[in-house]
Coordinates of C-alpha atoms in Angstrom, one line a residue:
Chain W
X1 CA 13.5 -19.8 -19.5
X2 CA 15.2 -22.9 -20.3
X3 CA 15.6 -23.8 -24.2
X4 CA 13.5 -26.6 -23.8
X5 CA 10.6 -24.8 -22.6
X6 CA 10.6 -22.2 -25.0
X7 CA 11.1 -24.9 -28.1
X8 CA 8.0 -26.6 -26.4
X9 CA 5.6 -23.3 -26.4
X10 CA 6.8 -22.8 -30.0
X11 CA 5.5 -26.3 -30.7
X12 CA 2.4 -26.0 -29.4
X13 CA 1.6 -23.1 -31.1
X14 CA 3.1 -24.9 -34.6
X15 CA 1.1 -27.8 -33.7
X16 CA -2.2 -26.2 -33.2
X17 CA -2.0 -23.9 -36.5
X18 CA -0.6 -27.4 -38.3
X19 CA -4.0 -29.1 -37.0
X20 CA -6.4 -26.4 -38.2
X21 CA -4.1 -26.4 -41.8
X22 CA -5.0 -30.1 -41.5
X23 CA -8.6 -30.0 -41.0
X24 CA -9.0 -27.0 -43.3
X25 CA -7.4 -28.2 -46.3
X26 CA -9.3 -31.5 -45.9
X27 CA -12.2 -29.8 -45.4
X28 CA -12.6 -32.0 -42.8
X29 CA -16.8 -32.5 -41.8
X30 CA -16.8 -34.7 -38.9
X31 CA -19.2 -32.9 -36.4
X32 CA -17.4 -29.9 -36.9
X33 CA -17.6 -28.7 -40.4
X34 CA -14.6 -27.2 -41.5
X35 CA -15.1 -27.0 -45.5
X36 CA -16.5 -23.3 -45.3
X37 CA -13.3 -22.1 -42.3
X38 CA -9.9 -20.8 -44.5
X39 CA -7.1 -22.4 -44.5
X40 CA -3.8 -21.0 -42.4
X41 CA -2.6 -20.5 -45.6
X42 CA -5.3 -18.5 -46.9
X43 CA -5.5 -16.5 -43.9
X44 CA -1.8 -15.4 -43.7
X45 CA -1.9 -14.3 -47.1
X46 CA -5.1 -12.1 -46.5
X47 CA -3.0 -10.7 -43.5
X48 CA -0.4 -9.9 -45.8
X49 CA -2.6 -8.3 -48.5
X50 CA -4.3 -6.3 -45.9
X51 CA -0.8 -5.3 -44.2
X52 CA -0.4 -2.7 -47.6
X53 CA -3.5 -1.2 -47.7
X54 CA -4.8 2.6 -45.6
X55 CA -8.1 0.9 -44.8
X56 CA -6.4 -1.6 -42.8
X57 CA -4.6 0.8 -40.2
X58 CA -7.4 4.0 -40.4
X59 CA -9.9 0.7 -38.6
X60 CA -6.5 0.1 -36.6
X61 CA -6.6 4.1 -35.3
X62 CA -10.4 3.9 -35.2
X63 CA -10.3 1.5 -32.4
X64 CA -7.2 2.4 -30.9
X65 CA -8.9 6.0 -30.3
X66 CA -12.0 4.8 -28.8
X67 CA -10.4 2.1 -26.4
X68 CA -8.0 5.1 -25.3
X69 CA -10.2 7.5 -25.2
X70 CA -12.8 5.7 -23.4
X71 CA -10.4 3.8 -20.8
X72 CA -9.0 6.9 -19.8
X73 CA -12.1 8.4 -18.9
X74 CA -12.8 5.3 -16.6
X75 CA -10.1 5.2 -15.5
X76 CA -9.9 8.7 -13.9
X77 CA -13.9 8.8 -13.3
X78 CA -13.6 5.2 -11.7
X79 CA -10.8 6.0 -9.5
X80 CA -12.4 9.5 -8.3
X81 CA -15.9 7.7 -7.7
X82 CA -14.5 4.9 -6.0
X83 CA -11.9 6.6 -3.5
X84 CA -15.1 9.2 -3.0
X85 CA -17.1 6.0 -2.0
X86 CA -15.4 4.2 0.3
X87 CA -14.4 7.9 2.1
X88 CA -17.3 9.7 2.5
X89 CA -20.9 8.6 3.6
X90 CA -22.3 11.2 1.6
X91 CA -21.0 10.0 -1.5
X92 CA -22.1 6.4 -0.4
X93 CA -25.4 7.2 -0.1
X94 CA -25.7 9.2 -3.2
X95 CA -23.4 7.0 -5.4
X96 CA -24.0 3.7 -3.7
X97 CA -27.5 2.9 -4.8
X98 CA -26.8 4.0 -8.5
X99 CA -23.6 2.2 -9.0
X100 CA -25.0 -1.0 -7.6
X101 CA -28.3 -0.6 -9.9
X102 CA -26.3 0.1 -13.1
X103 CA -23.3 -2.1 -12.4
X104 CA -25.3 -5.7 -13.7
X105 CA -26.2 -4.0 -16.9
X106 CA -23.4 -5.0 -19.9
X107 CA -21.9 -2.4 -20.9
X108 CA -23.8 -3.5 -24.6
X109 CA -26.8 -3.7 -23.4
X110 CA -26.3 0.1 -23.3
X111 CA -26.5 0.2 -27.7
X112 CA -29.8 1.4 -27.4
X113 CA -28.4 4.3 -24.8
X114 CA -25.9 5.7 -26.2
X115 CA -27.6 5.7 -29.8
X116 CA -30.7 7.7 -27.6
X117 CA -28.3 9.8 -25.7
X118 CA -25.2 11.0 -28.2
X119 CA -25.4 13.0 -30.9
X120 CA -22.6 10.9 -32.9
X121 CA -22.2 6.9 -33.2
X122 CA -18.7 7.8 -32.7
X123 CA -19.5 9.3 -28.9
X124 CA -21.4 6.2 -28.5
X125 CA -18.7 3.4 -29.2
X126 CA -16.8 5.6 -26.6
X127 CA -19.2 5.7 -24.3
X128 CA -20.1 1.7 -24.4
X129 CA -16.3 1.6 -24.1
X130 CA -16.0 4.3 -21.0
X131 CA -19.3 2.4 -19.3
X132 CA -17.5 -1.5 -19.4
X133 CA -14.0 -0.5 -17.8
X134 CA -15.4 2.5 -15.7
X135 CA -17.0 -0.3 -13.3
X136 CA -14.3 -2.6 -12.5
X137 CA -12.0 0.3 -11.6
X138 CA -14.7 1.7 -9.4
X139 CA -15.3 -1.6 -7.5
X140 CA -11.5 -2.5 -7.4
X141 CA -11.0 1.2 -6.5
X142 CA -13.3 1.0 -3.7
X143 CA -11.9 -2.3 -2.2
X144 CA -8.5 -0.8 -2.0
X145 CA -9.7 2.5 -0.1
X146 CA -11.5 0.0 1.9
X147 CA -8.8 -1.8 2.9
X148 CA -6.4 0.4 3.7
X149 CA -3.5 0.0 6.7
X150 CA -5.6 2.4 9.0
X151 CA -2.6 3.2 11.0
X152 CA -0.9 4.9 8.0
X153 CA -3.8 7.4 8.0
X154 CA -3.7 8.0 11.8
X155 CA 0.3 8.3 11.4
X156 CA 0.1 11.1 9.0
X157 CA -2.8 13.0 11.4
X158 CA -0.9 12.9 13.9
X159 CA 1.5 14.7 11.9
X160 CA -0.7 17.5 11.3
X161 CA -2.4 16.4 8.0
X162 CA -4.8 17.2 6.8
X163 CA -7.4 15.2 4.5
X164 CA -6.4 16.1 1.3
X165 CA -2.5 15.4 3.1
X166 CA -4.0 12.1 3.9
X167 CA -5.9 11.9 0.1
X168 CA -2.8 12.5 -2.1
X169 CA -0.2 11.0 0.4
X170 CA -2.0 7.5 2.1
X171 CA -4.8 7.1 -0.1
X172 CA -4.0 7.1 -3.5
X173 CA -1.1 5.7 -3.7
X174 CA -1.4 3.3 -1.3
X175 CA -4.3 2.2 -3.2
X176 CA -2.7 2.0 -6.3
X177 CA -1.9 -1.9 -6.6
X178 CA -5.9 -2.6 -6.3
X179 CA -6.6 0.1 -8.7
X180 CA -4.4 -1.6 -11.1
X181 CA -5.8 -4.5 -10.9
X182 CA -9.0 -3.0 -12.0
X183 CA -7.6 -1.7 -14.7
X184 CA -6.5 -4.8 -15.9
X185 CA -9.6 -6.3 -16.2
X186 CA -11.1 -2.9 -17.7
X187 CA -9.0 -2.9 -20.3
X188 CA -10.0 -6.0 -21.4
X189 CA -13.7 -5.4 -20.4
X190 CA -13.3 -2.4 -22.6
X191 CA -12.2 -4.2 -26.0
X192 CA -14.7 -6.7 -25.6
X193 CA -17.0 -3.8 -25.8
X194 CA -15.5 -1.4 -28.4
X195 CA -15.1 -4.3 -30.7
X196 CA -18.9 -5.6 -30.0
X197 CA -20.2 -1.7 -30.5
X198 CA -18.4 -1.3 -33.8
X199 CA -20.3 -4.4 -34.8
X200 CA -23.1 -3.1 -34.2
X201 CA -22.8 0.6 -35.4
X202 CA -20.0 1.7 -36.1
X203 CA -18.7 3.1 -39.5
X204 CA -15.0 2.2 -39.7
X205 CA -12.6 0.5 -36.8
X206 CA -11.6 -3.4 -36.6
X207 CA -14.7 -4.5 -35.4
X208 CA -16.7 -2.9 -38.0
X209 CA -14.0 -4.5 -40.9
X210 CA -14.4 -8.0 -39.1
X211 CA -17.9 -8.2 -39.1
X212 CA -17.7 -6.5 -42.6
X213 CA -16.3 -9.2 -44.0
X214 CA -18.6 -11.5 -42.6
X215 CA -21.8 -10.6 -44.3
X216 CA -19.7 -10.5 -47.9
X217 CA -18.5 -14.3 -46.8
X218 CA -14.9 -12.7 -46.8
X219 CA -13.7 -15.6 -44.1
X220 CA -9.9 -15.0 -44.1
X221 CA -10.5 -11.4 -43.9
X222 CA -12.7 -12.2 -40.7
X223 CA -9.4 -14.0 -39.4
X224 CA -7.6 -10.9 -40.2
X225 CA -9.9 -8.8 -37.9
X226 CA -10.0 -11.9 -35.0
X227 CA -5.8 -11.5 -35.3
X228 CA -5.6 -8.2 -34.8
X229 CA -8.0 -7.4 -32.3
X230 CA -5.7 -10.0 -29.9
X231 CA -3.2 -8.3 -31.1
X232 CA -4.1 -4.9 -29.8
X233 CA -5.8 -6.2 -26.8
X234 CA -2.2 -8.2 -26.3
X235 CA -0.5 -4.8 -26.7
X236 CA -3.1 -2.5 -24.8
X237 CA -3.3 -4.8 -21.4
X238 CA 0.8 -5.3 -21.6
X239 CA 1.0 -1.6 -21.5
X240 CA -1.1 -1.5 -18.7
X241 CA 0.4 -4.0 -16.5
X242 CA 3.6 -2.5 -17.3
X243 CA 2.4 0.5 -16.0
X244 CA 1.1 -0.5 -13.2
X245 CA 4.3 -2.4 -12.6
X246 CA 6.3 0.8 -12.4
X247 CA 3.8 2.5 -10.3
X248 CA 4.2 0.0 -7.8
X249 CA 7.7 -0.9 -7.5
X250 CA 7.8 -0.4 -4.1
X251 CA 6.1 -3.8 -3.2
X252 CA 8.1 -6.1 -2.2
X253 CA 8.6 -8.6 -5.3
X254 CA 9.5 -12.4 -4.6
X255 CA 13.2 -11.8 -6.6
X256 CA 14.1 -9.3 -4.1
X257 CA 13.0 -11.8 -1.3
X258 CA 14.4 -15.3 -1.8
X259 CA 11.8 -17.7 0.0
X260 CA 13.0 -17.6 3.6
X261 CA 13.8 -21.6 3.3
X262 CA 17.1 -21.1 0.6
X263 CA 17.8 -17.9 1.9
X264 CA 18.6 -19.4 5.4
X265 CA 20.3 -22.3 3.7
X266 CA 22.1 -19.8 1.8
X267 CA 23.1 -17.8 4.9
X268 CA 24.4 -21.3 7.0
X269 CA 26.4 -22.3 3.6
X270 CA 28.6 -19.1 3.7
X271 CA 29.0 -19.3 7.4
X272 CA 29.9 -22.9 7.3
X273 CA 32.6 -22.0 4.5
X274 CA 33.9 -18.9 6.4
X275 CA 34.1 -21.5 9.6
X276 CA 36.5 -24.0 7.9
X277 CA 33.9 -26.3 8.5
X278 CA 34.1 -27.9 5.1
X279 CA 32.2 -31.1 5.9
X280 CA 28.9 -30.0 6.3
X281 CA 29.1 -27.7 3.5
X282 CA 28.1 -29.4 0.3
X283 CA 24.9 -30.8 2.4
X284 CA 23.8 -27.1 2.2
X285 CA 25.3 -25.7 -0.5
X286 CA 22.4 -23.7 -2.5
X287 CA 20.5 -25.6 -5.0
X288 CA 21.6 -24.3 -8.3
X289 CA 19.0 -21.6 -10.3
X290 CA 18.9 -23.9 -13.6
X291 CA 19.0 -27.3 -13.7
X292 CA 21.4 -28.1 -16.5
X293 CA 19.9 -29.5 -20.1
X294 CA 19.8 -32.8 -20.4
Chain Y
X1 CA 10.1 15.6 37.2
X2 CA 12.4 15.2 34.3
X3 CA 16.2 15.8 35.1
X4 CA 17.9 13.4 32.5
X5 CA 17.5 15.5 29.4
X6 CA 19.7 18.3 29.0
X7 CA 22.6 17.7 26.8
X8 CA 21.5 19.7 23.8
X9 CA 20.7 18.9 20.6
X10 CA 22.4 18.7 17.4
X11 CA 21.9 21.4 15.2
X12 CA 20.1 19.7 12.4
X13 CA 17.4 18.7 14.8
X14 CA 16.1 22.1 15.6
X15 CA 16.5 24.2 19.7
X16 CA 15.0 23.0 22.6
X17 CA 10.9 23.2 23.0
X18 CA 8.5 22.6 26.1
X19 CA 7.1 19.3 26.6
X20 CA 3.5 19.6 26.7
X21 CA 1.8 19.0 29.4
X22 CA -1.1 16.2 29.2
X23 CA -4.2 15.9 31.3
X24 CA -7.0 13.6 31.5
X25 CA -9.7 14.2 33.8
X26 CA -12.3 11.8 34.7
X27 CA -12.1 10.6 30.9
X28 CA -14.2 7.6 30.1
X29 CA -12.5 5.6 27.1
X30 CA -14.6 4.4 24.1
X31 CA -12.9 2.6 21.1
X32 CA -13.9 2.3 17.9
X33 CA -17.9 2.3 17.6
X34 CA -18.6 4.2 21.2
X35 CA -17.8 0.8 23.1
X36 CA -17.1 2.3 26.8
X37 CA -14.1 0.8 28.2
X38 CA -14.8 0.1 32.2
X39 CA -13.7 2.9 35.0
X40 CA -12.1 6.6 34.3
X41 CA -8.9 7.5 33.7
X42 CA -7.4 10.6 35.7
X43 CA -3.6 11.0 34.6
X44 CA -1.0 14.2 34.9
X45 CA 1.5 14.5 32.7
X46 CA 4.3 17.2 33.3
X47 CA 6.4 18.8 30.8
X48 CA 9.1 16.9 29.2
X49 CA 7.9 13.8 31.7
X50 CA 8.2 10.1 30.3
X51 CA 5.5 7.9 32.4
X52 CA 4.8 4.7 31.1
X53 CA 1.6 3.3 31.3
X54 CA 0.9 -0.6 31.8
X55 CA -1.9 -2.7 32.0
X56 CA -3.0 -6.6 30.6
X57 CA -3.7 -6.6 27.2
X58 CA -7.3 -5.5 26.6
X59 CA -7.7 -2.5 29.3
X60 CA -7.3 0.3 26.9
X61 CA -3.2 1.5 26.2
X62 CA -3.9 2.0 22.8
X63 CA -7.5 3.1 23.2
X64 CA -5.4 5.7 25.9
X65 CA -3.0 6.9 23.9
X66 CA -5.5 7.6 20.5
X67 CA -7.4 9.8 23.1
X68 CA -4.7 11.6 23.8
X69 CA -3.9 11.9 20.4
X70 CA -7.0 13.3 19.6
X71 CA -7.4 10.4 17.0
X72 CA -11.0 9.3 19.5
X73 CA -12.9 11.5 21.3
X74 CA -13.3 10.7 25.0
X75 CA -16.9 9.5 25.9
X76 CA -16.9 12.0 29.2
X77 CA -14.4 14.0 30.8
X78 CA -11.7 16.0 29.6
X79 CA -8.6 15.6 27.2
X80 CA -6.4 18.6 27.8
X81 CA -3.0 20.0 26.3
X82 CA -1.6 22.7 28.5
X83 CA -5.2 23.4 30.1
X84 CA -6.6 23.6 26.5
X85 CA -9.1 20.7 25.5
X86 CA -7.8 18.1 22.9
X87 CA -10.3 18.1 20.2
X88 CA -8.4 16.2 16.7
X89 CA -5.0 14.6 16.1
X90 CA -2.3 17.6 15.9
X91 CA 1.4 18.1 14.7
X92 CA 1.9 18.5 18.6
X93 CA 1.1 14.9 19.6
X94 CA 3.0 12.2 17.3
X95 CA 2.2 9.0 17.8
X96 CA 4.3 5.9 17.5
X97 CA 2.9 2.9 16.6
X98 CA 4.1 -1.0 17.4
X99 CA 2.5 -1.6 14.0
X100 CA 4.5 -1.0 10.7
X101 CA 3.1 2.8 10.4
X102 CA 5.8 4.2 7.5
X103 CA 4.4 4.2 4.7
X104 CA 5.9 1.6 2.4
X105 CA 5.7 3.1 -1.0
X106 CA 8.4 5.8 0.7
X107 CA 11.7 5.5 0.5
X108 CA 13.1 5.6 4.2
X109 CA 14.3 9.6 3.5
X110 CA 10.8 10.5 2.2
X111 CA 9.1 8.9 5.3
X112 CA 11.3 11.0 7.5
X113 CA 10.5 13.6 5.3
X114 CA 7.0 13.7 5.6
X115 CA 6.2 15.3 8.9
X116 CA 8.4 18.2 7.4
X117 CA 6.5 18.5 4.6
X118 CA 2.9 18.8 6.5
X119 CA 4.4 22.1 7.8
X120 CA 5.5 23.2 4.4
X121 CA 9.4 23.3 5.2
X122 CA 11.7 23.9 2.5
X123 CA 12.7 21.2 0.1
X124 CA 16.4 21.7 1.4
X125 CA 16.1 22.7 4.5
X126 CA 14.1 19.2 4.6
X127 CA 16.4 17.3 3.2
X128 CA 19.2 18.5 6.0
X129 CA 17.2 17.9 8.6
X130 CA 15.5 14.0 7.4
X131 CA 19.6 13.5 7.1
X132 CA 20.1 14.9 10.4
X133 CA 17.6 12.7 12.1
X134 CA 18.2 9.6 10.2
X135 CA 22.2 10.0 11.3
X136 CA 20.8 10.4 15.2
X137 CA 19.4 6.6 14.8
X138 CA 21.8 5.4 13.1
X139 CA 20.4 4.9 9.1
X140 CA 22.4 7.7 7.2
X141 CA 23.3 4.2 5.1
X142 CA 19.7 3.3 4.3
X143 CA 17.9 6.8 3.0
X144 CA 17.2 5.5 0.5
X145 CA 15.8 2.2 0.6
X146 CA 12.4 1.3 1.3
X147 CA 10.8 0.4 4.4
X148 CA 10.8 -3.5 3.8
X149 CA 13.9 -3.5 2.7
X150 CA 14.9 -2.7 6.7
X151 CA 14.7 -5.0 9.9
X152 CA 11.5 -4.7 12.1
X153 CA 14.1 -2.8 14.7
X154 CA 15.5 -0.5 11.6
X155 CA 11.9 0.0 10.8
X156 CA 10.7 0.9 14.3
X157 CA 14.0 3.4 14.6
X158 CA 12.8 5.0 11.0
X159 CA 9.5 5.8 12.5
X160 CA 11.4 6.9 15.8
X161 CA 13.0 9.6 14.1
X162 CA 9.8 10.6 11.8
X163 CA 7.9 11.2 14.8
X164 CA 11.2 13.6 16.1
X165 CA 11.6 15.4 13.1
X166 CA 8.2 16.6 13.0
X167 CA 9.1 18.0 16.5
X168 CA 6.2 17.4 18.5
X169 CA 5.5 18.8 21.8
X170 CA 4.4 15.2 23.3
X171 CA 5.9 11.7 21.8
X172 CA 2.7 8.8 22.3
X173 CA 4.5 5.8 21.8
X174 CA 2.2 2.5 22.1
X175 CA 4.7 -0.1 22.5
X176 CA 6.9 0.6 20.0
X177 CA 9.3 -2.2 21.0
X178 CA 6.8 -4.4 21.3
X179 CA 7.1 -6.2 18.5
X180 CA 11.3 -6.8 19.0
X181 CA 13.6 -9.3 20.1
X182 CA 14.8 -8.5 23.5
X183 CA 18.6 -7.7 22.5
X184 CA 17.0 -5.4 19.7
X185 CA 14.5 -4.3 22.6
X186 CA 17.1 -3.2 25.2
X187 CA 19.4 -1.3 22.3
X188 CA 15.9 0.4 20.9
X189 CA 15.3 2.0 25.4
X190 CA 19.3 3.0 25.0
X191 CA 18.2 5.0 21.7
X192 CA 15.1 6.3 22.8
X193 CA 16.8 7.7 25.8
X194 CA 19.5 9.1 23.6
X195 CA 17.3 10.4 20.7
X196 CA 14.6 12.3 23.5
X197 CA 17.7 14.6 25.5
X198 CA 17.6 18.1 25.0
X199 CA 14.0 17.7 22.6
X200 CA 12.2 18.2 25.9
X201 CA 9.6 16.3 25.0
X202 CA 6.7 15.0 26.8
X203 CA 6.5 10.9 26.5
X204 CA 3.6 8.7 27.0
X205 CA 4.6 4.7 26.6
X206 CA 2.6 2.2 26.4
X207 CA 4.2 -1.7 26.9
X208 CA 3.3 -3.9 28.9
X209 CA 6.8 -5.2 29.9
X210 CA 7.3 -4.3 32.9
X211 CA 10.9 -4.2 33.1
X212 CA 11.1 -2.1 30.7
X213 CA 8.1 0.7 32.2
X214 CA 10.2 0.4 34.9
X215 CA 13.4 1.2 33.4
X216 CA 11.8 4.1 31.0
X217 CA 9.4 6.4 33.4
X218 CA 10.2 9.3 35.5
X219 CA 6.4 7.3 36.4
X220 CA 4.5 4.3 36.2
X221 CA 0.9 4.2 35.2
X222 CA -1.0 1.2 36.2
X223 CA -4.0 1.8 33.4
X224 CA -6.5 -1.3 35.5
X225 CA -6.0 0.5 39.3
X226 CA -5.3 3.9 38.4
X227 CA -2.4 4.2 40.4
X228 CA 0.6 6.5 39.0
X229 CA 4.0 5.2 41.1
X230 CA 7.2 7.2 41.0
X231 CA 10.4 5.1 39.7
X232 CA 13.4 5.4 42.2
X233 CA 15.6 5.4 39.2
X234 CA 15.1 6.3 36.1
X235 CA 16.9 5.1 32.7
X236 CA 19.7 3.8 34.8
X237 CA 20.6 0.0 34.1
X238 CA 22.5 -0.4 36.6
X239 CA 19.8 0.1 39.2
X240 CA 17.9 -3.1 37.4
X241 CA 18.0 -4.5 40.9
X242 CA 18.4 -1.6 43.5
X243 CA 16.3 -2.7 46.3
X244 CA 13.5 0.7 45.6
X245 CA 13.4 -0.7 42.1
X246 CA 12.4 -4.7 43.1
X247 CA 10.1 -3.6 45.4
X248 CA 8.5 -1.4 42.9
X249 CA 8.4 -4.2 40.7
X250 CA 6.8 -6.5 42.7
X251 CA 4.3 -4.2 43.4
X252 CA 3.3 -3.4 39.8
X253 CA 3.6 -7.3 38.8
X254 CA 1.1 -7.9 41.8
X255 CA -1.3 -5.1 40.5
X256 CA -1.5 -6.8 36.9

């Protein structure tokens, strides 16, 4: 990225937290009323003061542990119910209907559930958790069965395989870069709903602390929580997407593949050089990768 | 009916086998959902025979050569293997496809590779004979690489020797060339013709270039008449325009 890009990004960002300093310190009461939000000021220093203390990071493993937990289950779960639906009919028939009838409900919605069902709130955050990114994976899971090369199957029948041949070696991973994709959005699915469920009834973890800290009118603290659940949602998805980066580094990527336009004019450049033909080369000489600062 | 093949084969690729020998009878092709195609189909094919079948698009090459397979069950009559029915896809019959069939997440070795693996060869003994096959066509360079990283003709030569190395009985190729410019297409028939000596391998091809039936088969099936013509010479280039081989042409071109 070019320096003048990155100096922009890092303006916007200064300009929008020197606009809320603004209104804050003003206490600004236009239609929006800012006299009750804290200041950036405020807020950083609560950051800080939080930073020191065990409270702080025991919420920060809290959450951590359920989102893991609970992803992981979905993740496994979603990708074994999803390949088994779009395989086999029997599974369709028995899975279909459910998945389809639980599938609208928010995974929140569920409180009530899991409170009824589990013997510890803890098992219940997890399970609001597991029950939010178990779907997406499922339904992205069972896309990317669906859709399939179907010769790749047929190819490794014909080489005697058999269906768990055909399972581990066309199935899964062929699937992979549509199950990633659910797990993308289940990861995010899931904070949203381990953050909300602490709120509601948990005992320790980030989203218990933030809402906390609303009810004792502790507003920078409740900027603290906002801050580091991005944070860790920032960290958790990167680390997915990262993963699923590796796992699929087989597809062809666009750097590996210049777009076949400069790629030809590329190729006719070096041929024209190598022919002596030095006329027509600067007409289709390659474009150079940066355009130079101004 | 074949005579061609009988240099013998490198070590790596593993001793001489007989070619299966294919039968329909009376065989009634459906595709997909049970669709009949119109007419039977009654072919022979002897041991370590190439006949190429052609037809207009449509008619049922592919649907053919999945029967045979044992990838769809024929709607009536009978899919045999050396007088014993054809009932699923098997090591026996490989199939070639004109579609990208290598499995793109595979390195070009570990496509090669995974015929070997179905029947639980050694990691080593795999490795030796992938290499071995991937020399015969011409990729030792690119073992490594994956399949997009290759030319559509470097692809098509990949899957070539994957369907060899799982050394299959009968080679169902459905117009493997298909898809190839015709300098790529003409070096692809020189390599097939290579690759097959001394596996003794049956062959099915589908194309429908006529030229190059013509130039492949010990026989000519015309899939739409039912007719199965004897080429006067086959897989010699020279004979492109030996008078037994025009008049054979004209006759297939006039029964398309």
């Amino acid at each position: 990225m070019s320096a003048v890009r990155r100096l922009v990004r890092v303006a916007s960002l200064a300009a929008a937290l020197g606009l809320w300093q603004v209104l804050t310190a003003h206490d600004v009461e236009l239609w929006l009323r800012f006299g009750q939000f804290p200041t950036v000021g405020e807020v950083a220093s609560a950051f800080g003061d939080r930073l020191g203390t065990g409270p702080y990071w025991q919420d920060l493993g809290h959450s951590l542990r359920r989102i893991v937990i609970g992803f992981l289950l979905a993740a496994v779960l979603g990708v074994a119910a999803g390949t088994a639906i779009a395989r086999s009919r029997w599974a369709a028939d028995l899975l279909g209907p459910l998945v389809e009838v639980a599938r609208p409900v928010p995974a929140i919605a569920l409180v009530p559930v899991a409170i009824l069902l589990l013997p510890t709130n803890e098992q219940g955050i997890v399970f609001i958790t597991f029950t939010a990114a178990f779907f997406p994976v499922l339904v992205s899971t069972r896309h990317a069965v669906r859709a399939l090369t179907p010769v790749w199957e047929e190819a490794v029948l014909t080489m005697g395989g058999g269906r768990l041949r055909v399972l581990f070696s066309v199935v899964l991973p062929g699937a992979l870069p549509g199950v990633f994709g659910g797990l993308s959005v289940g990861i995010g699915v899931g904070w949203i709903c381990v953050i909300s469920a602490e709120m509601i009834s948990g005992e320790y973890g980030v989203g218990y602390r933030t809402w906390q800290d609303y009810t004792v009118v502790d507003y920078p603290g409740v900027f603290v929580g906002m801050a580091t659940i991005g944070a860790l949602g920032r960290l958790t998805s990167t680390a997915v997407e990262a993963a699923g980066r590796r796992a699929t580094s087989w597809l062809p990527r666009p750097a590996e593949r210049p777009p076949a336009r400069a790629a030809r004019r590329a190729d006719r450049a070096a041929r024209t050089v190598r022919a002596g033909r030095r006329t027509a080369a600067p007409a289709h000489a390659p474009a150079p990768e940066k355009q130079p600062v101004p | 009916m074949s005579t061609v093949r009988s240099t013998p084969a490198p070590a790596s690729t593993g001793p001489v086998r007989q070619g299966a020998e294919l039968a329909l009878d009376g065989v009634r092709l459906g595709h997909g959902q049970g669709q009949a195609l119109p007419g039977t189909v009654d072919l022979r094919v002897a041991p370590g025979e190439l006949v190429a079948v052609v037809g207009p698009s449509g008619c049922g090459k592919s649907t053919l050569l999945r029967t045979l397979a044992g990838l769809l069950p024929p709607l009536d009559g009978r899919v045999t293997e050396d007088g014993t029915p054809v009932t699923g896809p098997a090591a026996d019959r490989a199939l070639v496809f004109q579609e990208d069939a290598l499995l793109p997440w595979r390195s070009v070795r570990a496509n090669v590779e995974l015929p070997l693996a179905i029947r639980r060869m050694g990691r080593a003994e795999r490795r030796r004979t992938a290499a071995g096959w991937l020399e015969r066509v011409g990729l030792a360079a690119h073992a490594r690489k994956l399949p997009h990283q290759l030319s559509g003709g470097q692809r098509q030569r990949v899957q070539l020797a994957r369907a060899l190395a799982g050394r299959p009985r009968a080679v169902l190729m459905d117009e493997p060339f298909g898809a190839l410019d015709p300098h790529t297409r003409a070096g692809m028939q020189d390599l097939l013709v290579d690759i097959l000596r001394g596996t003794g391998a049956t062959v099915v091809f589908v194309t429908h270039d006529v030229d190059e039936a013509l130039h492949l088969g010990d026989r000519v099936a015309l899939l739409a008449s039912g007719e199965v013509l004897g080429v006067p010479h086959p897989r010699q280039r020279d004979a492109r325009n030996a008078p037994a081989t025009t008049a054979l042409r004209r006759r297939v071109l006039t029964s398309l």
